[in-house]
Amino acid sequence: MYPLSINGEQLKAILGEKLAGVQVVDMHTHLFSADFDEMLLWGIDEVLTYHYLIAEYFRYSPLDYGEFLQLPKEKQADEVWRTLFLERSPVSEAQRGVLTILKRLGLDVGSRSLEAYREYFRGLTVREQIDRVFKLAGVKEVVMTNDPFDPQERAVWQRGVAEDPRFRSSLRIDPLLLDFPWAAETLQAEGYAVTPDLGGASAAEVRRFLRDWTLKINAVYLAASLPCSFDPAQDGLSTRVLKECILPVCGELDVPFALMIGVKRQVNPRLGLAGDSVGKAQIGAVERLCAEYPDNKFLVTMLSRENQHELAITARKYRNLMVFGCWWFLNNPSLVQEITAMRLETLGLSFIPQHSDARVLEHLIYKWDHSRAVISEVLWGKYRDLLATGWSVTEEDLERDLQQLFQGNFHEFVGR
Ligand code: FIX
Ligand code: ZN
């Protein structure tokens, strides 16, 4: 028997404390290290113009979409603040997130003074703010989304990026799968002999491109965000690129391929980034890849709530599949609770419970605060059930399990 076993009363407090103290690895964000200059978004105006909030702003505003999006950022932020915070109570998850950020930064949430919040940020440097936010959010490292098709980002890598161990890289290659002829033009311009129909030596050249970039940026995984119609059983350029280029390079370099499945891009293009939606995908696509490529590793998240159960079941069948995160429209407390409980019941501790998808530095604070609180409640319920059987749970057990969920599963799967 373990003399240090915790009883039910102690468990909640200890678990909350341990979870608050765990330094998480955030395996998918849209953040950048300070060396990427203005590509790293931070500050109150960026927080207020997050595309989640823009979508909610247009639920209430009659303003023309184009007119709004052409306003300077500060004016957009004024509009969002007035509409979503001053004229009604900010009860949505994205609205509440802004308040959590202000509170945790020590600002007076009750003052409702956007000017005072702006004043606070004016006094900071980005490097100071990175340190502060990582500390407040309890984040040890984040994985960036690095796009070799973006000329601005290519220029940064070409001039060289100073190593910051808090920022890991991932190679994001959506255009190769979604619009190969367009991607081929970029590759050609970069000196790879690729034709728009993937003819001749194109496949070998795409592989060379993927290899070069994976090694250049030291990517921990390759990734693509895919539509709900994604189906590698269909013939076509996309399937050829996946099977002849991406998966062979991932296999050769022993790097996982992350599939984020279930987006319906630009359902309302006038909303810009806020115009994407969700659709139910076919789990068969994931099953086939895991079965046909047993030596490849797949990190998978799906956007539709309806796909969550079958995705977890699929992970029971294939150990080369690691399920991660409650993505985007699923990152709401009620859904995180439901999905995390189902995953624990189905997969034990063998999944990655959450990623932030932060687009603005300060998002790390609210996304992780909110997720930690929900996941703590769910875990508490599970440990309580164990105690009820006579099983003992020690503080060391809790530390080990949390380490596995929030750091170890990712690190072991990517092997880096
Ligand atoms: O494709 C993705 O990585 C998505 O997460 C984003 O592009 C999306 O716009 C987002 O910010 C979701 O949180
Ligand atoms: Zn994302």
JSON list of N, CA and C and ligand atoms in Angstrom, two decimals, residues 28 30 50-52 145 172 174 225 260 263 265 273 276 327-329 355-359 367, ligand 1:
[
{"chain": "A", "resi": 28, "resn": "HIS", "atom": "N", "xyz": [0.18, 23.14, -31.16]},
{"chain": "A", "resi": 28, "resn": "HIS", "atom": "CA", "xyz": [-0.22, 23.84, -32.40]},
{"chain": "A", "resi": 28, "resn": "HIS", "atom": "C", "xyz": [-0.66, 25.26, -32.07]},
{"chain": "A", "resi": 30, "resn": "HIS", "atom": "N", "xyz": [-0.32, 29.59, -33.78]},
{"chain": "A", "resi": 30, "resn": "HIS", "atom": "CA", "xyz": [0.04, 30.45, -34.91]},
{"chain": "A", "resi": 30, "resn": "HIS", "atom": "C", "xyz": [0.94, 31.58, -34.41]},
{"chain": "A", "resi": 50, "resn": "TYR", "atom": "N", "xyz": [-9.23, 39.43, -33.05]},
{"chain": "A", "resi": 50, "resn": "TYR", "atom": "CA", "xyz": [-9.13, 37.97, -33.31]},
{"chain": "A", "resi": 50, "resn": "TYR", "atom": "C", "xyz": [-10.32, 37.56, -34.17]},
{"chain": "A", "resi": 51, "resn": "HIS", "atom": "N", "xyz": [-10.10, 36.69, -35.13]},
{"chain": "A", "resi": 51, "resn": "HIS", "atom": "CA", "xyz": [-11.20, 36.40, -36.06]},
{"chain": "A", "resi": 51, "resn": "HIS", "atom": "C", "xyz": [-12.40, 35.72, -35.37]},
{"chain": "A", "resi": 52, "resn": "TYR", "atom": "N", "xyz": [-12.19, 35.06, -34.23]},
{"chain": "A", "resi": 52, "resn": "TYR", "atom": "CA", "xyz": [-13.33, 34.50, -33.50]},
{"chain": "A", "resi": 52, "resn": "TYR", "atom": "C", "xyz": [-14.27, 35.66, -33.10]},
{"chain": "A", "resi": 145, "resn": "THR", "atom": "N", "xyz": [3.37, 27.55, -36.58]},
{"chain": "A", "resi": 145, "resn": "THR", "atom": "CA", "xyz": [2.89, 27.05, -37.87]},
{"chain": "A", "resi": 145, "resn": "THR", "atom": "C", "xyz": [3.70, 27.77, -38.93]},
{"chain": "A", "resi": 172, "resn": "ARG", "atom": "N", "xyz": [4.13, 23.68, -42.52]},
{"chain": "A", "resi": 172, "resn": "ARG", "atom": "CA", "xyz": [2.71, 23.68, -42.91]},
{"chain": "A", "resi": 172, "resn": "ARG", "atom": "C", "xyz": [2.61, 23.70, -44.44]},
{"chain": "A", "resi": 174, "resn": "ASP", "atom": "N", "xyz": [-0.28, 23.06, -46.64]},
{"chain": "A", "resi": 174, "resn": "ASP", "atom": "CA", "xyz": [-1.62, 22.98, -47.23]},
{"chain": "A", "resi": 174, "resn": "ASP", "atom": "C", "xyz": [-1.65, 23.11, -48.76]},
{"chain": "A", "resi": 225, "resn": "SER", "atom": "N", "xyz": [-4.05, 21.47, -42.90]},
{"chain": "A", "resi": 225, "resn": "SER", "atom": "CA", "xyz": [-5.44, 21.59, -42.46]},
{"chain": "A", "resi": 225, "resn": "SER", "atom": "C", "xyz": [-6.28, 21.24, -43.67]},
{"chain": "A", "resi": 260, "resn": "MET", "atom": "N", "xyz": [-5.24, 18.00, -39.80]},
{"chain": "A", "resi": 260, "resn": "MET", "atom": "CA", "xyz": [-6.30, 18.73, -39.10]},
{"chain": "A", "resi": 260, "resn": "MET", "atom": "C", "xyz": [-7.47, 18.74, -40.06]},
{"chain": "A", "resi": 263, "resn": "VAL", "atom": "N", "xyz": [-12.37, 21.28, -42.02]},
{"chain": "A", "resi": 263, "resn": "VAL", "atom": "CA", "xyz": [-12.65, 22.70, -42.29]},
{"chain": "A", "resi": 263, "resn": "VAL", "atom": "C", "xyz": [-13.47, 22.83, -43.56]},
{"chain": "A", "resi": 265, "resn": "ARG", "atom": "N", "xyz": [-13.53, 25.79, -45.83]},
{"chain": "A", "resi": 265, "resn": "ARG", "atom": "CA", "xyz": [-12.90, 27.10, -45.99]},
{"chain": "A", "resi": 265, "resn": "ARG", "atom": "C", "xyz": [-13.84, 28.08, -46.70]},
{"chain": "A", "resi": 273, "resn": "LEU", "atom": "N", "xyz": [-10.65, 35.71, -42.63]},
{"chain": "A", "resi": 273, "resn": "LEU", "atom": "CA", "xyz": [-10.27, 34.56, -41.79]},
{"chain": "A", "resi": 273, "resn": "LEU", "atom": "C", "xyz": [-11.45, 34.03, -40.98]},
{"chain": "A", "resi": 276, "resn": "ASP", "atom": "N", "xyz": [-14.39, 30.88, -42.33]},
{"chain": "A", "resi": 276, "resn": "ASP", "atom": "CA", "xyz": [-14.29, 29.41, -42.44]},
{"chain": "A", "resi": 276, "resn": "ASP", "atom": "C", "xyz": [-15.30, 28.74, -41.52]},
{"chain": "A", "resi": 327, "resn": "TRP", "atom": "N", "xyz": [-10.14, 21.40, -31.18]},
{"chain": "A", "resi": 327, "resn": "TRP", "atom": "CA", "xyz": [-9.72, 22.40, -32.16]},
{"chain": "A", "resi": 327, "resn": "TRP", "atom": "C", "xyz": [-10.80, 23.45, -32.43]},
{"chain": "A", "resi": 328, "resn": "TRP", "atom": "N", "xyz": [-10.44, 24.73, -32.29]},
{"chain": "A", "resi": 328, "resn": "TRP", "atom": "CA", "xyz": [-11.19, 25.85, -32.87]},
{"chain": "A", "resi": 328, "resn": "TRP", "atom": "C", "xyz": [-12.64, 25.91, -32.36]},
{"chain": "A", "resi": 329, "resn": "PHE", "atom": "N", "xyz": [-13.60, 25.46, -33.13]},
{"chain": "A", "resi": 329, "resn": "PHE", "atom": "CA", "xyz": [-15.00, 25.55, -32.69]},
{"chain": "A", "resi": 329, "resn": "PHE", "atom": "C", "xyz": [-15.29, 24.57, -31.55]},
{"chain": "A", "resi": 355, "resn": "HIS", "atom": "N", "xyz": [-4.43, 21.79, -27.40]},
{"chain": "A", "resi": 355, "resn": "HIS", "atom": "CA", "xyz": [-3.47, 22.75, -27.95]},
{"chain": "A", "resi": 355, "resn": "HIS", "atom": "C", "xyz": [-4.20, 24.07, -27.94]},
{"chain": "A", "resi": 356, "resn": "SER", "atom": "N", "xyz": [-3.49, 25.20, -28.05]},
{"chain": "A", "resi": 356, "resn": "SER", "atom": "CA", "xyz": [-4.23, 26.47, -27.91]},
{"chain": "A", "resi": 356, "resn": "SER", "atom": "C", "xyz": [-4.71, 27.06, -29.22]},
{"chain": "A", "resi": 357, "resn": "ASP", "atom": "N", "xyz": [-3.95, 26.81, -30.32]},
{"chain": "A", "resi": 357, "resn": "ASP", "atom": "CA", "xyz": [-4.25, 27.48, -31.58]},
{"chain": "A", "resi": 357, "resn": "ASP", "atom": "C", "xyz": [-4.12, 29.00, -31.44]},
{"chain": "A", "resi": 358, "resn": "ALA", "atom": "N", "xyz": [-3.38, 29.45, -30.44]},
{"chain": "A", "resi": 358, "resn": "ALA", "atom": "CA", "xyz": [-3.23, 30.89, -30.21]},
{"chain": "A", "resi": 358, "resn": "ALA", "atom": "C", "xyz": [-2.74, 31.60, -31.47]},
{"chain": "A", "resi": 359, "resn": "ARG", "atom": "N", "xyz": [-3.38, 32.69, -31.81]},
{"chain": "A", "resi": 359, "resn": "ARG", "atom": "CA", "xyz": [-2.93, 33.54, -32.93]},
{"chain": "A", "resi": 359, "resn": "ARG", "atom": "C", "xyz": [-2.27, 34.81, -32.40]},
{"chain": "A", "resi": 367, "resn": "LYS", "atom": "N", "xyz": [-6.54, 30.67, -23.18]},
{"chain": "A", "resi": 367, "resn": "LYS", "atom": "CA", "xyz": [-6.84, 29.32, -23.70]},
{"chain": "A", "resi": 367, "resn": "LYS", "atom": "C", "xyz": [-6.37, 28.26, -22.69]},
{"chain": "B", "resi": 1, "resn": "FIX", "atom": "O1", "xyz": [-5.87, 25.81, -40.06]},
{"chain": "B", "resi": 1, "resn": "FIX", "atom": "C1", "xyz": [-5.61, 26.11, -38.90]},
{"chain": "B", "resi": 1, "resn": "FIX", "atom": "O2", "xyz": [-4.51, 25.93, -38.37]},
{"chain": "B", "resi": 1, "resn": "FIX", "atom": "C2", "xyz": [-6.71, 26.75, -38.09]},
{"chain": "B", "resi": 1, "resn": "FIX", "atom": "O3", "xyz": [-6.48, 26.47, -36.74]},
{"chain": "B", "resi": 1, "resn": "FIX", "atom": "C3", "xyz": [-6.69, 28.25, -38.26]},
{"chain": "B", "resi": 1, "resn": "FIX", "atom": "O4", "xyz": [-6.28, 28.61, -39.48]},
{"chain": "B", "resi": 1, "resn": "FIX", "atom": "C4", "xyz": [-8.00, 28.89, -37.84]},
{"chain": "B", "resi": 1, "resn": "FIX", "atom": "O5", "xyz": [-8.22, 30.06, -38.54]},
{"chain": "B", "resi": 1, "resn": "FIX", "atom": "C5", "xyz": [-7.89, 29.18, -36.39]},
{"chain": "B", "resi": 1, "resn": "FIX", "atom": "O6", "xyz": [-7.32, 30.18, -36.02]},
{"chain": "B", "resi": 1, "resn": "FIX", "atom": "C6", "xyz": [-8.44, 28.28, -35.45]},
{"chain": "B", "resi": 1, "resn": "FIX", "atom": "O7", "xyz": [-8.29, 28.41, -34.26]}
]
